[in-house]
Structures are given as structure tokens and as C-alpha cells.
Coordinates of C-alpha atoms and ligand atoms in Angstrom, one line a residue:
M202 CA 0.0 0.0 0.0
K203 CA 1.3 3.5 -0.8
K204 CA 2.3 5.3 2.3
L205 CA 1.1 8.8 3.3
R206 CA 3.6 11.6 3.1
L207 CA 4.5 13.5 6.3
V208 CA 6.7 16.6 6.0
V209 CA 8.2 18.1 9.2
I210 CA 9.5 21.7 9.3
G211 CA 12.1 22.0 12.1
N212 CA 14.6 19.5 13.2
G213 CA 14.5 20.6 16.8
M214 CA 13.4 19.2 20.1
A215 CA 9.6 19.2 19.6
G216 CA 9.6 18.1 16.0
V217 CA 11.9 15.2 16.4
R218 CA 10.3 14.1 19.7
T219 CA 7.0 13.9 17.8
L220 CA 8.6 11.8 15.2
E221 CA 10.1 9.4 17.9
E222 CA 6.6 9.0 19.4
L223 CA 5.0 8.5 16.0
L224 CA 7.6 5.9 14.9
R225 CA 6.8 3.9 18.1
L226 CA 3.0 4.0 17.4
A227 CA 3.0 3.7 13.6
P228 CA 6.4 3.0 12.1
D229 CA 5.2 2.3 8.6
L230 CA 2.4 4.8 8.1
Y231 CA 4.4 7.6 6.5
D232 CA 7.2 8.5 4.2
I233 CA 8.8 11.2 6.2
T234 CA 10.7 14.2 5.0
L235 CA 12.3 16.5 7.5
F236 CA 13.7 20.0 6.9
G237 CA 16.1 21.6 9.3
A238 CA 17.5 25.1 9.0
E239 CA 20.5 24.2 11.2
P240 CA 23.2 22.1 9.5
H241 CA 23.3 19.6 12.4
P242 CA 21.4 16.5 13.5
N243 CA 19.0 17.1 16.4
Y244 CA 20.6 18.1 19.7
N245 CA 19.5 18.9 23.2
R246 CA 19.2 22.6 23.1
I247 CA 18.9 23.0 26.9
L248 CA 22.4 21.7 27.2
L249 CA 23.9 24.5 25.2
S250 CA 24.6 26.2 28.6
P251 CA 26.8 23.4 29.9
V252 CA 28.6 23.6 26.5
L253 CA 29.1 27.3 26.9
A254 CA 30.3 26.8 30.5
G255 CA 32.9 24.3 29.2
E256 CA 31.3 21.3 31.0
Q257 CA 30.2 19.4 27.8
D258 CA 31.0 19.3 24.1
F259 CA 28.6 19.5 21.2
D260 CA 29.0 15.7 20.5
D261 CA 27.8 15.0 24.1
I262 CA 24.5 16.8 23.4
V263 CA 23.5 15.3 20.1
L264 CA 20.2 13.4 20.6
N265 CA 19.8 11.6 17.2
D266 CA 22.8 11.0 15.0
L267 CA 22.6 10.8 11.3
D268 CA 22.3 7.0 11.5
W269 CA 19.1 7.3 13.4
Y270 CA 17.4 9.2 10.6
A271 CA 18.7 6.7 8.0
A272 CA 17.6 3.7 10.1
H273 CA 14.0 5.1 10.2
G274 CA 14.0 6.0 6.5
I275 CA 13.6 9.7 7.2
E276 CA 14.7 11.9 4.3
L277 CA 16.7 14.6 6.2
R278 CA 17.2 17.9 4.4
L279 CA 19.7 19.7 6.6
G280 CA 20.7 23.3 6.2
R281 CA 17.5 23.9 4.3
T282 CA 15.0 26.5 5.5
V283 CA 11.4 26.2 4.4
V284 CA 10.3 29.5 3.0
A285 CA 6.7 28.9 1.9
I286 CA 3.8 26.5 2.5
D287 CA 1.6 26.1 -0.5
R288 CA -1.6 24.8 1.1
P289 CA -3.7 24.4 -2.1
R290 CA -1.0 22.3 -3.7
R291 CA 0.0 20.7 -0.4
R292 CA 3.7 21.4 -0.9
V293 CA 6.5 23.1 1.1
I294 CA 9.2 25.1 -0.7
A295 CA 12.7 25.5 0.7
D296 CA 15.2 28.3 0.2
D297 CA 17.1 26.3 -2.4
G298 CA 13.9 26.0 -4.5
S299 CA 13.4 22.3 -3.7
E300 CA 9.9 21.2 -2.8
A301 CA 8.2 18.4 -0.9
A302 CA 4.6 17.3 -1.1
Y303 CA 2.6 16.3 2.0
D304 CA -0.5 14.6 3.1
R305 CA 0.2 15.8 6.7
L306 CA 2.5 18.6 7.7
L307 CA 4.0 19.2 11.1
I308 CA 5.3 22.7 11.8
A309 CA 7.9 22.7 14.6
T310 CA 9.9 25.9 13.9
G311 CA 10.6 26.9 17.5
S312 CA 11.4 30.5 18.5
S313 CA 13.9 33.2 17.8
P314 CA 15.6 35.5 20.4
F315 CA 13.9 38.9 20.7
V316 CA 16.3 41.6 19.4
L317 CA 15.9 44.9 21.3
P318 CA 15.0 47.6 18.8
V319 CA 17.9 49.9 19.8
P320 CA 20.5 51.6 17.6
G321 CA 23.5 49.4 17.1
N322 CA 21.6 46.1 17.5
D323 CA 23.1 44.9 14.2
L324 CA 26.8 45.6 15.1
Q325 CA 29.3 42.7 15.0
G326 CA 29.5 41.1 18.4
V327 CA 25.8 41.4 19.1
L328 CA 24.2 37.9 19.4
G329 CA 21.1 36.1 20.4
Y330 CA 21.4 32.9 22.4
R331 CA 19.5 30.1 20.7
D332 CA 21.6 27.6 18.9
I333 CA 25.0 26.0 18.7
A334 CA 26.2 28.7 16.2
D335 CA 25.4 31.4 18.8
T336 CA 27.2 29.3 21.5
R337 CA 30.3 28.9 19.4
A338 CA 30.3 32.6 18.5
M339 CA 30.2 33.4 22.2
M340 CA 33.1 30.9 22.9
E341 CA 35.1 32.6 20.1
A342 CA 34.4 36.1 21.4
A343 CA 35.5 35.0 24.9
R344 CA 38.9 34.0 23.4
A345 CA 39.5 37.4 21.8
H346 CA 37.5 39.9 24.0
R347 CA 37.1 40.9 27.6
H348 CA 33.9 42.8 28.3
A349 CA 30.6 41.0 27.9
V350 CA 27.1 42.4 28.6
V351 CA 24.1 40.1 28.8
I352 CA 20.8 41.9 28.3
G353 CA 18.2 40.0 30.4
G354 CA 18.3 38.6 33.9
G355 CA 16.1 35.6 33.0
L356 CA 17.1 31.9 32.9
L357 CA 18.9 32.2 29.5
G358 CA 20.6 35.4 30.4
L359 CA 22.0 34.1 33.7
E360 CA 23.2 30.8 32.1
A361 CA 24.9 32.9 29.4
A362 CA 26.5 35.1 32.0
N363 CA 27.7 32.2 34.0
G364 CA 29.2 30.5 30.9
L365 CA 31.0 33.6 29.7
T366 CA 32.4 34.2 33.2
R367 CA 33.6 30.6 33.3
R368 CA 35.4 31.4 30.0
G369 CA 37.2 34.3 31.6
M370 CA 35.1 37.3 30.5
D371 CA 34.2 40.2 32.6
V372 CA 30.4 40.0 32.6
T373 CA 27.6 42.5 33.4
V374 CA 24.0 41.5 33.3
V375 CA 21.6 44.3 32.5
H376 CA 18.0 43.7 33.6
I377 CA 15.0 45.9 33.5
G378 CA 13.2 44.2 36.5
D379 CA 13.7 44.8 40.2
W380 CA 15.3 41.4 40.8
L381 CA 16.7 38.5 38.8
L382 CA 14.3 35.8 37.4
D383 CA 11.5 38.1 38.3
R384 CA 9.0 35.9 36.4
Q385 CA 10.3 32.7 38.1
L386 CA 11.2 33.8 41.7
D387 CA 10.0 36.1 44.3
R388 CA 12.1 39.0 45.5
T389 CA 13.7 37.1 48.4
A390 CA 14.9 34.2 46.3
G391 CA 15.9 36.6 43.5
E392 CA 18.1 38.5 45.9
L393 CA 19.7 35.3 47.3
L394 CA 20.5 34.3 43.7
R395 CA 22.0 37.6 42.9
G396 CA 24.3 37.3 45.9
A397 CA 25.5 33.9 44.8
L398 CA 26.2 35.0 41.3
E399 CA 28.0 38.2 42.4
A400 CA 30.2 35.9 44.5
R401 CA 31.2 34.3 41.2
G402 CA 32.2 37.6 39.8
I403 CA 29.1 38.6 37.7
R404 CA 28.0 42.2 38.0
F405 CA 24.4 43.3 37.8
R406 CA 22.6 46.5 36.6
L407 CA 19.0 46.1 37.7
R408 CA 16.1 48.4 36.8
S409 CA 18.2 49.5 33.9
Q410 CA 17.1 50.1 30.4
T411 CA 19.4 49.8 27.3
A412 CA 19.2 52.9 25.0
A413 CA 21.9 52.1 22.4
L414 CA 24.8 49.9 21.5
L415 CA 27.8 51.9 20.4
D416 CA 30.3 51.2 17.6
D417 CA 33.9 50.7 18.5
G418 CA 34.9 52.5 15.3
A419 CA 35.6 49.3 13.4
G420 CA 32.0 48.0 13.0
R421 CA 32.0 46.0 16.3
V422 CA 30.1 46.8 19.4
G423 CA 32.3 48.7 21.9
A424 CA 29.9 50.0 24.6
L425 CA 26.4 50.0 25.9
R426 CA 24.6 53.2 26.7
F427 CA 21.8 53.2 29.3
A428 CA 18.6 55.3 29.1
D429 CA 20.1 57.6 31.8
G430 CA 23.1 58.3 29.5
R431 CA 25.7 56.2 31.4
E432 CA 27.9 53.8 29.5
I433 CA 29.7 50.6 30.1
P434 CA 32.3 48.8 27.9
A435 CA 30.9 45.9 25.9
D436 CA 32.7 44.1 23.2
L437 CA 30.2 41.2 23.2
V438 CA 26.5 41.8 23.8
V439 CA 24.1 38.8 24.3
M440 CA 20.4 39.6 23.9
A441 CA 18.5 37.3 26.2
A442 CA 15.4 39.5 26.7
G443 CA 12.8 37.0 25.6
I444 CA 11.8 34.9 22.6
R445 CA 9.4 35.2 19.7
P446 CA 7.7 32.1 18.3
N447 CA 8.5 31.5 14.6
V448 CA 5.1 31.9 13.1
R449 CA 5.8 33.8 9.9
L450 CA 5.7 30.8 7.6
A451 CA 2.3 29.7 9.0
A452 CA 0.9 33.2 9.0
D453 CA 2.0 33.7 5.4
A454 CA 0.2 30.5 4.5
G455 CA -3.0 31.9 6.0
L456 CA -3.0 29.8 9.2
P457 CA -4.5 31.8 12.2
C458 CA -1.8 32.8 14.6
G459 CA -1.7 34.7 17.9
R460 CA 1.6 34.8 19.8
G461 CA 2.1 31.3 18.2
I462 CA 0.3 29.2 15.6
L463 CA -3.2 28.5 17.0
V464 CA -3.7 24.8 17.8
D465 CA -6.5 22.8 19.4
D466 CA -6.2 20.1 22.1
T467 CA -4.9 17.7 19.4
L468 CA -2.2 20.1 18.2
Q469 CA -4.1 20.6 15.0
T470 CA -4.1 24.0 13.3
F471 CA -7.1 25.4 11.5
D472 CA -6.0 23.4 8.5
P473 CA -6.8 19.7 9.4
R474 CA -3.8 18.5 7.5
I475 CA -1.4 20.7 9.4
Y476 CA -0.2 20.3 13.0
A477 CA 2.1 22.5 15.1
V478 CA 4.1 21.6 18.2
G479 CA 6.7 23.2 20.4
E480 CA 7.5 26.9 21.0
C481 CA 5.9 28.0 17.7
A482 CA 2.5 26.8 18.8
S483 CA -0.1 28.6 20.9
H484 CA -2.4 26.3 22.8
R485 CA -5.3 27.9 24.8
G486 CA -3.5 31.2 24.6
I487 CA -0.1 29.9 25.8
A488 CA 3.1 29.5 23.7
Y489 CA 5.4 27.6 26.1
G490 CA 9.1 28.2 26.2
L491 CA 10.2 25.1 28.1
V492 CA 10.9 21.5 27.1
A493 CA 8.5 19.6 29.3
P494 CA 5.3 20.9 27.8
L495 CA 6.6 20.3 24.3
F496 CA 7.2 16.7 25.1
E497 CA 3.6 16.4 26.3
Q498 CA 2.4 18.0 23.1
A499 CA 4.6 15.7 21.1
R500 CA 3.0 12.6 22.6
V501 CA -0.6 13.8 21.8
C502 CA 0.3 15.1 18.3
A503 CA 1.9 11.7 17.5
N504 CA -1.2 9.9 18.6
H505 CA -3.3 11.9 16.1
L506 CA -0.7 11.7 13.3
A507 CA -0.8 7.9 13.9
M508 CA -4.6 8.1 13.3
L509 CA -5.3 6.8 16.8
G510 CA -7.2 9.9 17.7
F511 CA -7.9 9.5 21.4
S512 CA -5.4 11.7 23.1
R513 CA -5.9 15.3 24.2
Y514 CA -3.4 17.9 25.4
P515 CA -5.0 19.9 28.3
G516 CA -2.0 22.3 28.8
S517 CA 0.9 22.1 31.3
V518 CA 2.0 23.3 34.7
T519 CA 5.6 24.4 34.2
S520 CA 8.4 24.6 36.7
T521 CA 11.8 26.4 36.7
K522 CA 15.3 25.2 37.2
L523 CA 18.5 27.1 36.5
K524 CA 21.4 25.2 35.0
V525 CA 24.3 26.9 36.9
T526 CA 26.3 24.3 38.7
G527 CA 26.1 24.8 42.4
I528 CA 23.0 26.9 42.5
D529 CA 19.8 25.1 43.3
L530 CA 16.5 26.8 42.8
F531 CA 13.0 25.8 41.8
S532 CA 9.6 27.4 41.3
A533 CA 6.3 26.3 40.0
G534 CA 2.7 27.5 40.0
D535 CA 1.4 30.7 41.6
F536 CA 4.5 31.2 43.9
M537 CA 3.8 34.9 44.5
G538 CA 0.5 34.2 46.3
G539 CA -1.9 37.0 47.1
E540 CA -5.5 37.4 48.2
G541 CA -7.3 34.2 49.2
S542 CA -4.0 32.3 49.6
E543 CA -1.8 31.5 52.6
T544 CA 1.9 31.6 52.5
L545 CA 4.3 29.4 54.5
T546 CA 8.0 30.6 54.5
L547 CA 11.2 29.3 55.9
R548 CA 14.4 31.3 55.7
D549 CA 17.8 30.1 56.9
P550 CA 20.3 32.8 55.9
V551 CA 23.3 30.9 57.3
A552 CA 22.6 27.9 55.2
G553 CA 21.4 30.0 52.3
I554 CA 18.1 28.3 52.2
Y555 CA 14.7 29.8 51.5
R556 CA 11.4 28.0 51.0
K557 CA 8.0 29.5 50.3
L558 CA 4.8 27.5 49.8
V559 CA 1.5 29.0 48.7
I560 CA -1.7 27.3 49.8
R561 CA -5.2 27.9 48.7
D562 CA -8.2 25.8 50.0
D563 CA -5.8 23.3 51.6
R564 CA -4.1 22.7 48.2
L565 CA -0.6 23.7 47.2
V566 CA -0.8 26.1 44.4
G567 CA 2.8 27.4 44.2
A568 CA 6.3 26.8 45.5
C569 CA 9.5 28.8 45.4
L570 CA 12.7 27.1 46.7
Y571 CA 16.2 28.3 46.9
G572 CA 19.3 26.5 48.2
D573 CA 17.6 23.1 48.9
T574 CA 15.4 21.8 46.2
R575 CA 15.2 18.1 47.3
D576 CA 11.4 18.2 47.6
S577 CA 10.7 20.0 44.3
A578 CA 9.4 16.9 42.5
W579 CA 7.0 16.2 45.3
Y580 CA 5.7 19.8 45.4
L581 CA 5.3 19.9 41.6
R582 CA 3.2 16.8 41.7
Q583 CA 0.9 18.2 44.4
I584 CA 0.5 21.4 42.4
R585 CA -0.3 19.4 39.2
E586 CA -2.7 17.0 41.0
R587 CA -4.3 19.7 43.2
R588 CA -4.5 17.2 46.1
D589 CA -6.0 18.1 49.5
L590 CA -3.1 18.4 51.9
A591 CA -4.9 19.4 55.1
A592 CA -3.6 16.2 56.8
L593 CA -0.1 17.2 56.0
R594 CA -0.4 20.9 56.7
D595 CA 2.2 21.0 59.6
R596 CA 4.8 18.9 57.8
L597 CA 4.7 20.4 54.4
M598 CA 8.0 22.3 54.9
F599 CA 10.2 19.4 55.7
D600 CA 10.5 16.0 53.9
P601 CA 6.8 16.0 53.0
A602 CA 7.1 12.8 51.1
D603 CA 8.2 11.0 54.3
A604 CA 5.3 12.6 56.2
E605 CA 2.9 11.4 53.5
A606 CA 4.2 7.9 53.8
E607 CA 3.6 7.9 57.6
L608 CA -0.1 8.7 57.1
P609 CA -2.5 5.8 57.7
A610 CA -3.5 4.2 54.5
P611 CA -6.9 5.4 53.3
C612 CA -9.7 3.1 54.2
P613 CA -10.4 0.7 51.4
V614 CA -13.7 1.5 49.6
V615 CA -16.1 -1.4 50.3
E616 CA -18.3 -1.9 47.2
P617 CA -21.9 -2.7 48.1
D618 CA -22.8 -6.3 47.2
L619 CA -25.4 -5.8 44.5
S620 CA -25.7 -9.5 43.5
I621 CA -29.2 -10.9 43.7
R622 CA -29.6 -13.2 46.5
Q623 CA -31.9 -16.2 46.3
C624 CA -34.3 -16.5 49.2
A625 CA -34.1 -19.8 50.8
Ligands
LIG104 C1 20.5 28.0 25.9 C2 19.1 27.5 26.1 C3 18.9 26.8 27.3 C4 17.6 26.3 27.6 N1 17.4 25.7 28.8 C5 16.2 25.1 29.0 C6 16.0 24.4 30.2 O1 16.9 24.3 31.1 N2 14.8 23.8 30.4 C7 13.8 23.9 29.5 O2 12.7 23.3 29.7 N3 14.0 24.6 28.3 C8 15.2 25.2 28.1 N4 15.4 25.9 26.9 C9 14.2 26.0 25.9 C10 14.2 24.7 25.1 O3 15.4 24.5 24.5 C11 13.1 24.9 24.0 O4 11.8 25.0 24.7 C12 13.0 23.8 23.0 O5 14.2 23.6 22.3 C13 11.9 24.2 22.0 O6 11.8 23.1 21.0 P1 11.3 23.5 19.6 O7 11.4 22.2 18.8 O8 10.0 24.1 19.7 O9 12.3 24.5 19.0 P2 13.8 24.3 18.6 O10 14.4 23.3 19.5 O11 14.4 25.7 18.6 O12 13.7 23.7 17.2 C14 13.2 24.4 16.1 C15 14.1 24.1 14.9 O13 13.4 24.5 13.7 C16 14.4 25.1 12.8 N5 13.6 26.0 11.9 C17 13.0 27.1 12.2 N6 12.4 27.6 11.1 C18 12.7 26.7 10.1 C19 12.3 26.7 8.7 N7 11.5 27.6 8.2 N8 12.7 25.7 8.0 C20 13.5 24.7 8.5 N9 13.9 24.7 9.9 C21 13.4 25.7 10.6 C22 15.3 25.8 13.8 O14 16.5 26.1 13.1 C23 15.4 24.8 14.9 O15 16.5 23.9 14.6 C24 16.6 26.4 26.6 C25 16.8 27.1 25.4 C26 18.1 27.6 25.2 C27 18.3 28.3 23.8

């Protein structure tokens, strides 16, 4: 029987994970063609930070080598960017003019770094932080230059700052917020984190806005000017001030997009032949920027591509972790708390430990941990499952999993005997 044709745009984490799931469910359903703009096999993008910090090499983070694609009969077109989707003809067109016809199309184009619209943002030495090419450019800059500025005090910015410091650069992080990771941590945890990173030699300019990047006279960035007119030297500038889902291709093809490409609970777009997964997709108004939700999407999308059709994606509860060796932090859910919620906090300044749990209606709705994150998986499970924790209320702060195990087992439910009895 002639196979259906599946074309995938994007050889990244979400696209390839969907293929892995699909190949498990229906290995022979499709002839698969995969376009990847990067000239590499699929790699673990989240491990770019350990590569930058000198803890791992690129080869260590490759997820699927070229043999894997060959073994599964996937036609891999590397270094090819898809530039158009022709929906009436059901074909995609790549930048070299080549085409591929599809019966089903999966868009998994990820995101691009947001480039601040300031003068000088196109100077040599100004980079985003998204792929191995950016990572190598930073490693190269660290060999030849001294002053790095990272714009953005979020997860990516701090990992970039840590890596560049480890490579001997003098690093300043410029952040518009009042504290670091202000979307992932509360102020107390953010300030503890800042202290730990300052102890490693990273400098911070909080509540600071970048006005311009200045030319060193030879076409390379040489300094950064703040909105208040002050300047700091910068011969490498890393923009880590957010991401923008890559939706252009889909939007140009007439697919409805918000922040991402709009998908339903099956990851299908408004065109029933076209699916979208990963950072480029917007599900119930959310375009996720972390790997865990994308893997959940991949499982559901594969189920539908495999024509099984019974799986739904309801959305994800996400959590935060920073990959800077020696710094443990975690947050999930509504960790800021507020009206209608109760907050339990523990602070041990000597040990550098901070814990904050937010409870509403006897359920854990948020957690923010710094310094000791041993119980993070347990807290995340409670937030996801919305379990009633009234019986554990006094022991939530310390080893709650042990406390849970000590609780008496719930009474077994006795089913009523509904069998018909014969009268004697
Ligand atoms: C440095 C770094 C650290 C991170 N750390 C973490 C972390 O600790 N935890 C976490 O959960 N997440 C982390 N993330 C985020 C995580 O990597 C992403 O959420 C994930 O990679 C998104 O997967 P994706 O497939 O949607 O996009 P990507 O992995 O970016 O894949 C998209 C691919 O599509 C290609 N592409 C785009 N347009 C086209 C086109 N038109 N034609 C062909 N190919 C195209 C791109 O080149 C890219 O290879 C990190 C990201 C970075 C950059």
C-alpha cells in the first residue's frame, strides 16, 4: 500500500520528539521528509549552557545522530530553510527552490531571540542565544575579547552570563526588572540568587534600560549606553530578553496565529492536514518556552498523526530550574501568592536556604525554593494534581514525602454487594 507523506519543518526538540513518538506508534504509516535550517542533527538545546560553560561538548548533546534518521527511512534535508507552504498544492518550498509534497504537515519551527529595537543592534558582536552557532560565537568572542554584557536577567541570560564568566570574560547583566528571574522567583529568592552570582564575579545592573549599542569604530560593538546616559564597555552583547515564536511561515500560509500558531487540544491548526508543536504553537493562549510541555504536546500530536485519535493535550503546569552548577532553585505554579491564599515561608540565611509554599483551599498552588530543592518533584506533583493536603499541613516544609508515607493508608472502599440473593 502506498504510504502517506509526512513533512516536518524544524529538526529541533519538539519536531523530532513527535517523530520518535510517532515511529513507536505507527512505524510504517508515513514516508517522512524533515527540513532543518541548522546544519546539524537534532541536539539537546537545553544543554547549550553546559557547552558554553565548558562542561560538555557538542557531541555530548546530540540526541539523534545521522544513522538514526537513516535507520528510520527519514529523508533529512539539513541546512534547508522552508520559505513557503503552498496549502492548495500541499507542498512546502525550501530556500534552495526544492519542494516536498505532504498529506500531513508538522510545523515545529521553535522561536527566535527577541532583538531589542535599539540603535546598534546589528553591530558585529551582538548575538542572540538560541543555537550551537550562537554558543560557538560566544566561545570565540571569549577568546578574543574581555567585556561581555548580557541583556536580560532571566534563565537564559543568567546561564549565558555564567558560561561567559567561566570562560574568563568580565560580565555584566543588564536587567529591566527589580530582581533576577522576576518571572520565576519572588524578590527574596531573586536576591539570594544575585548574591550567589555576584560571589562568582558577575556584575548586575537592575532596573536599567538599554538605549543604544555603540560602535567601537571598526563596526564592532564597543559599549552599551543606558537610558540615563551612562555607558559601560561591551565588546560582546548577548540579547536574552525573551523569545518570539517563529510563526511567519504559518501566518503567510493563512493559518491563524496569535503569539504562536493556534492549535487545538490535538495540536491541529485550522487546516486539518497541518499540526504544530513546540515553541511555535499557541495552545489555549499559551506559547510555552520550556521543554516539558513540548514533550507532552509531542505525545498527543503523534497519537493523532498515527490516526489513533484518542489523546488530548490539556495544557501544562511548568516549573523552573537554573542550570548553573552549584545553584539550586525551583519554582512552580502561583508562587507569588496573594488574596485568598496563605503563605508558609522558611528562611535560613546561614545555610542560604529559602522556602515558600503558597496554599489555597488546603491545596498547594505554588512553590519557590532556593538552596535546597530536594522536595521539588513532590511539590510539583501536588500542584499538578491539586491534592487536598490538610492532613499534612504542619509537615509540608520538611520532607513532606516522608510525612505522607507515615499517614495511615486510606480506608479501602467497600463496594456494596449488588448481587441478587436467592431466598431460601
Ligand atoms: C540556551 C538554552 C537553554 C535552555 N534551557 C532550558 C531548560 O533548562 N529547560 C527547558 O525546559 N527549556 C530550556 N530551553 C528551551 C528549550 O530548548 C526549548 O523550549 C525547545 O528547544 C523548543 O523546542 P522546539 O522544537 O519548539 O524549538 P527548537 O528546539 O528551537 O527547534 C526548532 C528548529 O526549527 C528550525 N527551523 C525554524 N524555522 C525553520 C524553517 N523555516 N525551515 C526549517 N527549519 C526551521 C530551527 O533552526 C530549529 O532547529 C533552553 C533554550 C536555550 C536556547
